[in-house]
């Protein structure tokens, strides 16, 4: 094919691979392509899209001819799309000089992208636009072709060792492709200050327009990272995030949601806030999206940590540092920090309270631990002692203070609303506590808070922007004044630039957060006791399931009580893991916040002794009122999270219970009519027999009467008094309608037939055997009656 023909089919080819922007065309569906399920297509797709594969060779060939392709602005992330449509130029240099306005009769705005940008735009945004495509549950996102390609592109264009490989079609001395200038007829206003591209700064001092290989290298690296960050993280702007923190705006959001739920579409709340609501909550990240972002974060830490040590001579630095080394120095604070913080804040506030939050949690913890991706290896020791965090990371912690403190408080608020008896939720609490309990980490966070809380000097309005953006027209690196070494000012700049000048900082080691930690510790103790109670109950249930349980009912089956929990289906191993996770998490929290051991011991003893004489958990927290027991907010929380419960039991006539799944409905009705007829016919005779004081009276009472209801039964909290009903002597044949009873009788008759015992003889033997059993039970357990016959 000629270049002109390749130029014509290139947009179609890209769309055929990654799918259309509206999600209608799925393309190759790289997110679902895996080696196990697609052994033929998987390696072919990876080879074709490899950085040195045919597709990238086509990209570089078209790149050399400076072709341009239109990308609709309407499919860009919300903040970028809104600013361009309002004729405000975004801060990111990726969009500079690329906006193309439609000609007469044209529809919408477009970006004029070179082939490399166009390819990467489609590749990155396919993670978002194709998220509604069907994905099989057995597919692991980390094994998909898309995930592997992201990792491959990051390693190729952001290498931790060596430099970026030159493109195969690069011409020595060739000019760097420059975007097509936009039409000057429509002026653009820039919000914020321009971030000068590292590429433009590097070639600004070149004697000619020809670019050296290093400039070509940094151009592709910076473009790739900007596209990934913009497509995956930039769905909420800093200004919008700060506005959403205002109590007045939060109240407007509440009014708006209420107006939507009540379908009052013409309310003033909606008209004043409709655009803000759509702008803020239109994007909902998926678990796969978060896993890809975590991969990006981990690689950027490794990329940044591969920075070579600075020369001893300060004068030599400016002449010897390559563009790639400069890029490593600023890659995280310059490109990632702000957008990732807002992205995490949104996830912490909107993600469902379930185990899928683990993906967000691990991504957050990966960002908090750059030392895990440092090139140096920890010394090998016989005992796996926790590795102390080096003091050299103090600057990173201080410049990312909110990532550690505010998001930790956000996690505490989530943990207090989850069921910690669940092993997956307990594991998340354990993971966070373990990370923050690393030696020396809590001390460095505390030091950062102290720097932020130092008395503030006279700082001009918005001066904190000095550390986030360069001066207009100057180099980005020149905006970091080497003479300023005030760490306190840097911490304040970080906090105020993300949260605004009016931000009220909540200290991680302050009284308010400490009280939240104590409340979490109390919930951990309660969850441990709940897990232990469930484990004991499961063990008792298993031990009581003997051969005779196939011949008779247990009390819980007849009265309908529910004493189970999620962990009954999970098993004893998971219960044991839950207890281990919670125990270690509590230990780590004590290390981090220096909790009082005496107070914790008292708390655990209180939780441990909160059991009644039957060994069961106490009632949920209640207060006595005129109507009986009324649940407190703590009691409602305990019920919602499964920490305590009322034993729901059927307390009416057992003959009138709803028909169970293990019963035959026809037999239940027929046996009820037969029992009612017998009780009505022989009511007087049964009453006389049960009134006798001799052995016959005791035997009849064991079979024909229902003793007083279970002592101290747990009623609903809204019922103060309830009088036990005495139904008198009666016959109950409902047990014969149970499938289990019928199967047991059939088995007995079948076994008896082997010994040449007929049905009549077998029935006689069964009656004799049960009579002997009843006599023994009457002699030893007159007061105990597990069932009715």
mmCIF file with all atom_site columns, C-alpha atoms in Angstrom, residues 16 75 78 190 212-213 222 230 273 306 348 358 362 378 388 396 404 407 449 466 485 721 731 743 749 781-782:
data_model
loop_
_atom_site.group_PDB
_atom_site.id
_atom_site.type_symbol
_atom_site.label_atom_id
_atom_site.label_alt_id
_atom_site.label_comp_id
_atom_site.label_asym_id
_atom_site.label_entity_id
_atom_site.label_seq_id
_atom_site.pdbx_PDB_ins_code
_atom_site.Cartn_x
_atom_site.Cartn_y
_atom_site.Cartn_z
_atom_site.occupancy
_atom_site.B_iso_or_equiv
_atom_site.pdbx_formal_charge
_atom_site.auth_seq_id
_atom_site.auth_comp_id
_atom_site.auth_asym_id
_atom_site.auth_atom_id
_atom_site.pdbx_PDB_model_num
ATOM 1  C CA . UNK A 1 16  ? -11.567 -1.953  14.201 1.00 0.00 ? 16  UNK A CA 1
ATOM 2  C CA . UNK A 1 75  ? -15.454 11.975  23.922 1.00 0.00 ? 75  UNK A CA 1
ATOM 3  C CA . UNK A 1 78  ? -15.493 15.818  31.430 1.00 0.00 ? 78  UNK A CA 1
ATOM 4  C CA . UNK A 1 190 ? -6.142  29.669  29.423 1.00 0.00 ? 190 UNK A CA 1
ATOM 5  C CA . UNK A 1 212 ? 18.134  14.923  18.398 1.00 0.00 ? 212 UNK A CA 1
ATOM 6  C CA . UNK A 1 213 ? 17.140  11.360  19.416 1.00 0.00 ? 213 UNK A CA 1
ATOM 7  C CA . UNK A 1 222 ? 5.601   12.447  27.846 1.00 0.00 ? 222 UNK A CA 1
ATOM 8  C CA . UNK A 1 230 ? -5.899  12.297  31.053 1.00 0.00 ? 230 UNK A CA 1
ATOM 9  C CA . UNK A 1 273 ? -27.285 22.320  39.846 1.00 0.00 ? 273 UNK A CA 1
ATOM 10 C CA . UNK A 1 306 ? 15.412  4.708   38.675 1.00 0.00 ? 306 UNK A CA 1
ATOM 11 C CA . UNK A 1 348 ? -13.492 6.458   48.582 1.00 0.00 ? 348 UNK A CA 1
ATOM 12 C CA . UNK A 1 358 ? -10.014 -4.046  47.588 1.00 0.00 ? 358 UNK A CA 1
ATOM 13 C CA . UNK A 1 362 ? -4.414  -1.735  46.870 1.00 0.00 ? 362 UNK A CA 1
ATOM 14 C CA . UNK A 1 378 ? 16.329  -5.028  51.620 1.00 0.00 ? 378 UNK A CA 1
ATOM 15 C CA . UNK A 1 388 ? 11.833  0.441   58.382 1.00 0.00 ? 388 UNK A CA 1
ATOM 16 C CA . UNK A 1 396 ? 7.690   12.354  49.426 1.00 0.00 ? 396 UNK A CA 1
ATOM 17 C CA . UNK A 1 404 ? -1.741  9.559   53.815 1.00 0.00 ? 404 UNK A CA 1
ATOM 18 C CA . UNK A 1 407 ? -7.610  9.260   52.742 1.00 0.00 ? 407 UNK A CA 1
ATOM 19 C CA . UNK A 1 449 ? 1.413   17.311  60.108 1.00 0.00 ? 449 UNK A CA 1
ATOM 20 C CA . UNK A 1 466 ? 4.500   28.580  42.836 1.00 0.00 ? 466 UNK A CA 1
ATOM 21 C CA . UNK A 1 485 ? 14.116  25.177  51.688 1.00 0.00 ? 485 UNK A CA 1
ATOM 22 C CA . UNK A 1 721 ? -44.926 -8.435  77.400 1.00 0.00 ? 721 UNK A CA 1
ATOM 23 C CA . UNK A 1 731 ? -51.842 -35.103 68.838 1.00 0.00 ? 731 UNK A CA 1
ATOM 24 C CA . UNK A 1 743 ? -37.149 -41.290 53.323 1.00 0.00 ? 743 UNK A CA 1
ATOM 25 C CA . UNK A 1 749 ? -38.647 -50.860 55.370 1.00 0.00 ? 749 UNK A CA 1
ATOM 26 C CA . UNK A 1 781 ? -36.095 -35.997 80.963 1.00 0.00 ? 781 UNK A CA 1
ATOM 27 C CA . UNK A 1 782 ? -39.697 -35.333 81.845 1.00 0.00 ? 782 UNK A CA 1
#
